């Protein structure tokens, strides 16, 4: 992408209404624009990151045999009357009526809708288990939308739903999702800790939240320090095998949020206890037959008797993750994207666009990196070097390649890692091979 023709409206001033770093940086880096409280437009740079995150989430859902579909944003109120949640949900639900005065709503989540689809299509335990998901916009009329996309009113969620014939099988579905979440967050470059959580308006008796550590997080958390060194790392995972040992590993130690915290258990931990704040990036629930009973979603069991299906639901805050990753990955100069979600891998800076040698070298690098499948943002604007450096640091691409007349005479360009700040002079050929891996 050539920056001269791109739409990247960066801001020099720090927006005064943005209270936390990620919100400020997303506005300054030209990633989002507010439309109204808690509702945002995604500009090209922000949209690229959103899509990268969405894709990682998608790949990890597909890897456990969860099938992607797409349900609408607008749902009929009658479905929610069946489960009893139309009244229970309260003012967070955006209620609308159509031209025939039919009550509709903008979905805050999709348990009712997926249960309706399931009950009309699956009649026998032989077709279970089933795992389905979609990545779709939600609306919750939050009392206090704040921190940009972190607590929006309109936000993008991946929500998955599991259907099983009995509790043991439902536990296997829950475990698949649990381990898949660990993998997803690791791929996103985040340290996410699974914590015992409250199930709130979704309901149910087993629930874990996945939180990343950040001082600006909205949840108060307490956990055993062992979590800091835990990861799946290179562990080979067989999703069709027994995942309970992995789930046990990650739930053996104390970790809880807000009301689930247990003062006794915390006292016993002594020095091993860490308390702080975190951002909830995922939440999984097992709620058994709560919706299948109220909505009459049954299948015939092995002995011919009708059984209500055991269900769970599993959310990831895709748009919240954009902010959460920035909270975890930034410095005073701007964002520092993990490579897995960066909008472009490389920022190519032409220090002197009116110098034919500089431009020729940049064009050549831009072309060859592109043909090697590397995403490059090429700063071909006629701006001062200081402006170019500052913008490139602000938008946080993992690698910067700086091409200037002096270096070129010696056949070298400068390669800078945004994360470490380390700079090295490298030949044109080697920079190509170094960045093409
Ligand atoms: N139906 C269940 C799971 S599919 C559900 O709705 N769970 S939830 O309420 O916990 O939301 C799932 C995830 O969406 C949360 O973990 C959080 O990361 C994200 N989320 C929730 N509310 C907001 C919001 N107002 N703004 C941005 N992200 C949000």
PDB file of N, CA and C and ligand atoms in Angstrom, residues 108-109 111 140 142 149-152 155 157 159-161 202 280-283 285 313-317 320, ligand 1:
ATOM      1  N   UNK A 108     -28.103  -8.735  21.444  1.00  0.00           N
ATOM      2  CA  UNK A 108     -26.947  -8.587  22.331  1.00  0.00           C
ATOM      3  C   UNK A 108     -26.159  -9.890  22.418  1.00  0.00           C
ATOM      4  N   UNK A 109     -26.730 -10.992  21.941  1.00  0.00           N
ATOM      5  CA  UNK A 109     -26.144 -12.325  21.937  1.00  0.00           C
ATOM      6  C   UNK A 109     -27.146 -13.223  21.211  1.00  0.00           C
ATOM      7  N   UNK A 111     -28.168 -16.874  21.898  1.00  0.00           N
ATOM      8  CA  UNK A 111     -28.591 -18.197  22.402  1.00  0.00           C
ATOM      9  C   UNK A 111     -29.965 -18.609  21.872  1.00  0.00           C
ATOM     10  N   UNK A 140     -25.360  -3.650  22.763  1.00  0.00           N
ATOM     11  CA  UNK A 140     -25.805  -3.596  24.163  1.00  0.00           C
ATOM     12  C   UNK A 140     -25.772  -2.135  24.569  1.00  0.00           C
ATOM     13  N   UNK A 142     -25.079  -0.167  26.794  1.00  0.00           N
ATOM     14  CA  UNK A 142     -24.331  -0.079  28.048  1.00  0.00           C
ATOM     15  C   UNK A 142     -24.611   1.251  28.749  1.00  0.00           C
ATOM     16  N   UNK A 149     -13.307   1.201  21.858  1.00  0.00           N
ATOM     17  CA  UNK A 149     -13.917  -0.070  21.446  1.00  0.00           C
ATOM     18  C   UNK A 149     -13.926  -1.096  22.577  1.00  0.00           C
ATOM     19  N   UNK A 150     -13.297  -0.743  23.677  1.00  0.00           N
ATOM     20  CA  UNK A 150     -13.173  -1.694  24.782  1.00  0.00           C
ATOM     21  C   UNK A 150     -14.534  -1.962  25.432  1.00  0.00           C
ATOM     22  N   UNK A 151     -15.279  -0.920  25.700  1.00  0.00           N
ATOM     23  CA  UNK A 151     -16.660  -1.113  26.138  1.00  0.00           C
ATOM     24  C   UNK A 151     -17.541  -0.285  25.228  1.00  0.00           C
ATOM     25  N   UNK A 152     -17.881  -0.871  24.097  1.00  0.00           N
ATOM     26  CA  UNK A 152     -18.697  -0.170  23.122  1.00  0.00           C
ATOM     27  C   UNK A 152     -20.162  -0.499  23.349  1.00  0.00           C
ATOM     28  N   UNK A 155     -20.498  -3.769  19.101  1.00  0.00           N
ATOM     29  CA  UNK A 155     -19.179  -4.409  19.121  1.00  0.00           C
ATOM     30  C   UNK A 155     -19.234  -5.745  18.393  1.00  0.00           C
ATOM     31  N   UNK A 157     -18.407  -9.619  18.078  1.00  0.00           N
ATOM     32  CA  UNK A 157     -18.164 -10.773  18.950  1.00  0.00           C
ATOM     33  C   UNK A 157     -18.120 -12.045  18.115  1.00  0.00           C
ATOM     34  N   UNK A 159     -19.295 -15.589  18.724  1.00  0.00           N
ATOM     35  CA  UNK A 159     -20.039 -16.383  19.696  1.00  0.00           C
ATOM     36  C   UNK A 159     -20.313 -17.756  19.131  1.00  0.00           C
ATOM     37  N   UNK A 160     -19.939 -18.749  19.953  1.00  0.00           N
ATOM     38  CA  UNK A 160     -20.091 -20.148  19.549  1.00  0.00           C
ATOM     39  C   UNK A 160     -21.064 -20.816  20.508  1.00  0.00           C
ATOM     40  N   UNK A 161     -21.687 -21.891  20.028  1.00  0.00           N
ATOM     41  CA  UNK A 161     -22.698 -22.586  20.815  1.00  0.00           C
ATOM     42  C   UNK A 161     -22.487 -24.080  20.664  1.00  0.00           C
ATOM     43  N   UNK A 202     -26.344 -14.634  31.127  1.00  0.00           N
ATOM     44  CA  UNK A 202     -26.333 -15.798  30.225  1.00  0.00           C
ATOM     45  C   UNK A 202     -26.794 -17.027  31.010  1.00  0.00           C
ATOM     46  N   UNK A 280     -11.370  -8.441  30.215  1.00  0.00           N
ATOM     47  CA  UNK A 280     -12.010  -9.707  29.841  1.00  0.00           C
ATOM     48  C   UNK A 280     -12.098  -9.784  28.321  1.00  0.00           C
ATOM     49  N   UNK A 281     -11.353 -10.730  27.734  1.00  0.00           N
ATOM     50  CA  UNK A 281     -11.378 -10.846  26.273  1.00  0.00           C
ATOM     51  C   UNK A 281     -12.195 -12.047  25.796  1.00  0.00           C
ATOM     52  N   UNK A 282     -12.512 -12.942  26.734  1.00  0.00           N
ATOM     53  CA  UNK A 282     -13.346 -14.082  26.355  1.00  0.00           C
ATOM     54  C   UNK A 282     -14.116 -14.577  27.559  1.00  0.00           C
ATOM     55  N   UNK A 283     -15.230 -15.241  27.276  1.00  0.00           N
ATOM     56  CA  UNK A 283     -16.057 -15.740  28.377  1.00  0.00           C
ATOM     57  C   UNK A 283     -16.782 -16.986  27.881  1.00  0.00           C
ATOM     58  N   UNK A 285     -19.368 -20.359  28.865  1.00  0.00           N
ATOM     59  CA  UNK A 285     -20.442 -20.740  29.792  1.00  0.00           C
ATOM     60  C   UNK A 285     -20.933 -22.150  29.467  1.00  0.00           C
ATOM     61  N   UNK A 313     -22.255 -21.696  25.726  1.00  0.00           N
ATOM     62  CA  UNK A 313     -21.962 -20.639  24.760  1.00  0.00           C
ATOM     63  C   UNK A 313     -20.617 -20.017  25.097  1.00  0.00           C
ATOM     64  N   UNK A 314     -19.968 -19.504  24.058  1.00  0.00           N
ATOM     65  CA  UNK A 314     -18.543 -19.192  24.157  1.00  0.00           C
ATOM     66  C   UNK A 314     -18.239 -17.923  23.372  1.00  0.00           C
ATOM     67  N   UNK A 315     -17.930 -16.841  24.090  1.00  0.00           N
ATOM     68  CA  UNK A 315     -17.737 -15.557  23.409  1.00  0.00           C
ATOM     69  C   UNK A 315     -16.299 -15.077  23.417  1.00  0.00           C
ATOM     70  N   UNK A 316     -15.922 -14.408  22.342  1.00  0.00           N
ATOM     71  CA  UNK A 316     -14.650 -13.665  22.305  1.00  0.00           C
ATOM     72  C   UNK A 316     -14.969 -12.260  21.812  1.00  0.00           C
ATOM     73  N   UNK A 317     -14.464 -11.262  22.514  1.00  0.00           N
ATOM     74  CA  UNK A 317     -14.700  -9.874  22.119  1.00  0.00           C
ATOM     75  C   UNK A 317     -13.706  -9.460  21.046  1.00  0.00           C
ATOM     76  N   UNK A 320     -13.148  -5.670  20.983  1.00  0.00           N
ATOM     77  CA  UNK A 320     -12.470  -5.307  22.231  1.00  0.00           C
ATOM     78  C   UNK A 320     -10.994  -5.698  22.176  1.00  0.00           C
TER      79      UNK A 320
HETATM   80  N1  LIG B   1     -23.449 -15.368  24.828  1.00  0.00           N
HETATM   81  C1  LIG B   1     -22.282 -15.271  25.650  1.00  0.00           C
HETATM   82  C2  LIG B   1     -21.132 -16.018  25.055  1.00  0.00           C
HETATM   83  S1  LIG B   1     -21.238 -16.222  23.388  1.00  0.00           S
HETATM   84  C3  LIG B   1     -21.924 -13.813  25.862  1.00  0.00           C
HETATM   85  O1  LIG B   1     -22.562 -12.953  25.349  1.00  0.00           O
HETATM   86  N2  LIG B   1     -20.901 -13.602  26.664  1.00  0.00           N
HETATM   87  S2  LIG B   1     -20.371 -12.173  27.164  1.00  0.00           S
HETATM   88  O2  LIG B   1     -21.445 -11.332  27.525  1.00  0.00           O
HETATM   89  O3  LIG B   1     -19.406 -12.430  28.189  1.00  0.00           O
HETATM   90  O4  LIG B   1     -19.629 -11.492  25.959  1.00  0.00           O
HETATM   91  C4  LIG B   1     -18.566 -12.176  25.323  1.00  0.00           C
HETATM   92  C5  LIG B   1     -17.378 -11.248  25.136  1.00  0.00           C
HETATM   93  O5  LIG B   1     -17.763 -10.108  24.387  1.00  0.00           O
HETATM   94  C6  LIG B   1     -16.809 -10.696  26.429  1.00  0.00           C
HETATM   95  O6  LIG B   1     -15.891 -11.589  27.018  1.00  0.00           O
HETATM   96  C7  LIG B   1     -16.135  -9.424  25.953  1.00  0.00           C
HETATM   97  O7  LIG B   1     -14.811  -9.719  25.493  1.00  0.00           O
HETATM   98  C8  LIG B   1     -16.983  -8.993  24.783  1.00  0.00           C
HETATM   99  N3  LIG B   1     -17.879  -7.875  25.171  1.00  0.00           N
HETATM  100  C9  LIG B   1     -18.952  -7.916  25.986  1.00  0.00           C
HETATM  101  N4  LIG B   1     -19.503  -6.694  26.110  1.00  0.00           N
HETATM  102  C10 LIG B   1     -18.768  -5.855  25.356  1.00  0.00           C
HETATM  103  C11 LIG B   1     -18.835  -4.458  25.068  1.00  0.00           C
HETATM  104  N5  LIG B   1     -19.786  -3.682  25.576  1.00  0.00           N
HETATM  105  N6  LIG B   1     -17.898  -3.925  24.230  1.00  0.00           N
HETATM  106  C12 LIG B   1     -16.938  -4.706  23.694  1.00  0.00           C
HETATM  107  N7  LIG B   1     -16.832  -6.026  23.924  1.00  0.00           N
HETATM  108  C13 LIG B   1     -17.726  -6.600  24.751  1.00  0.00           C
END
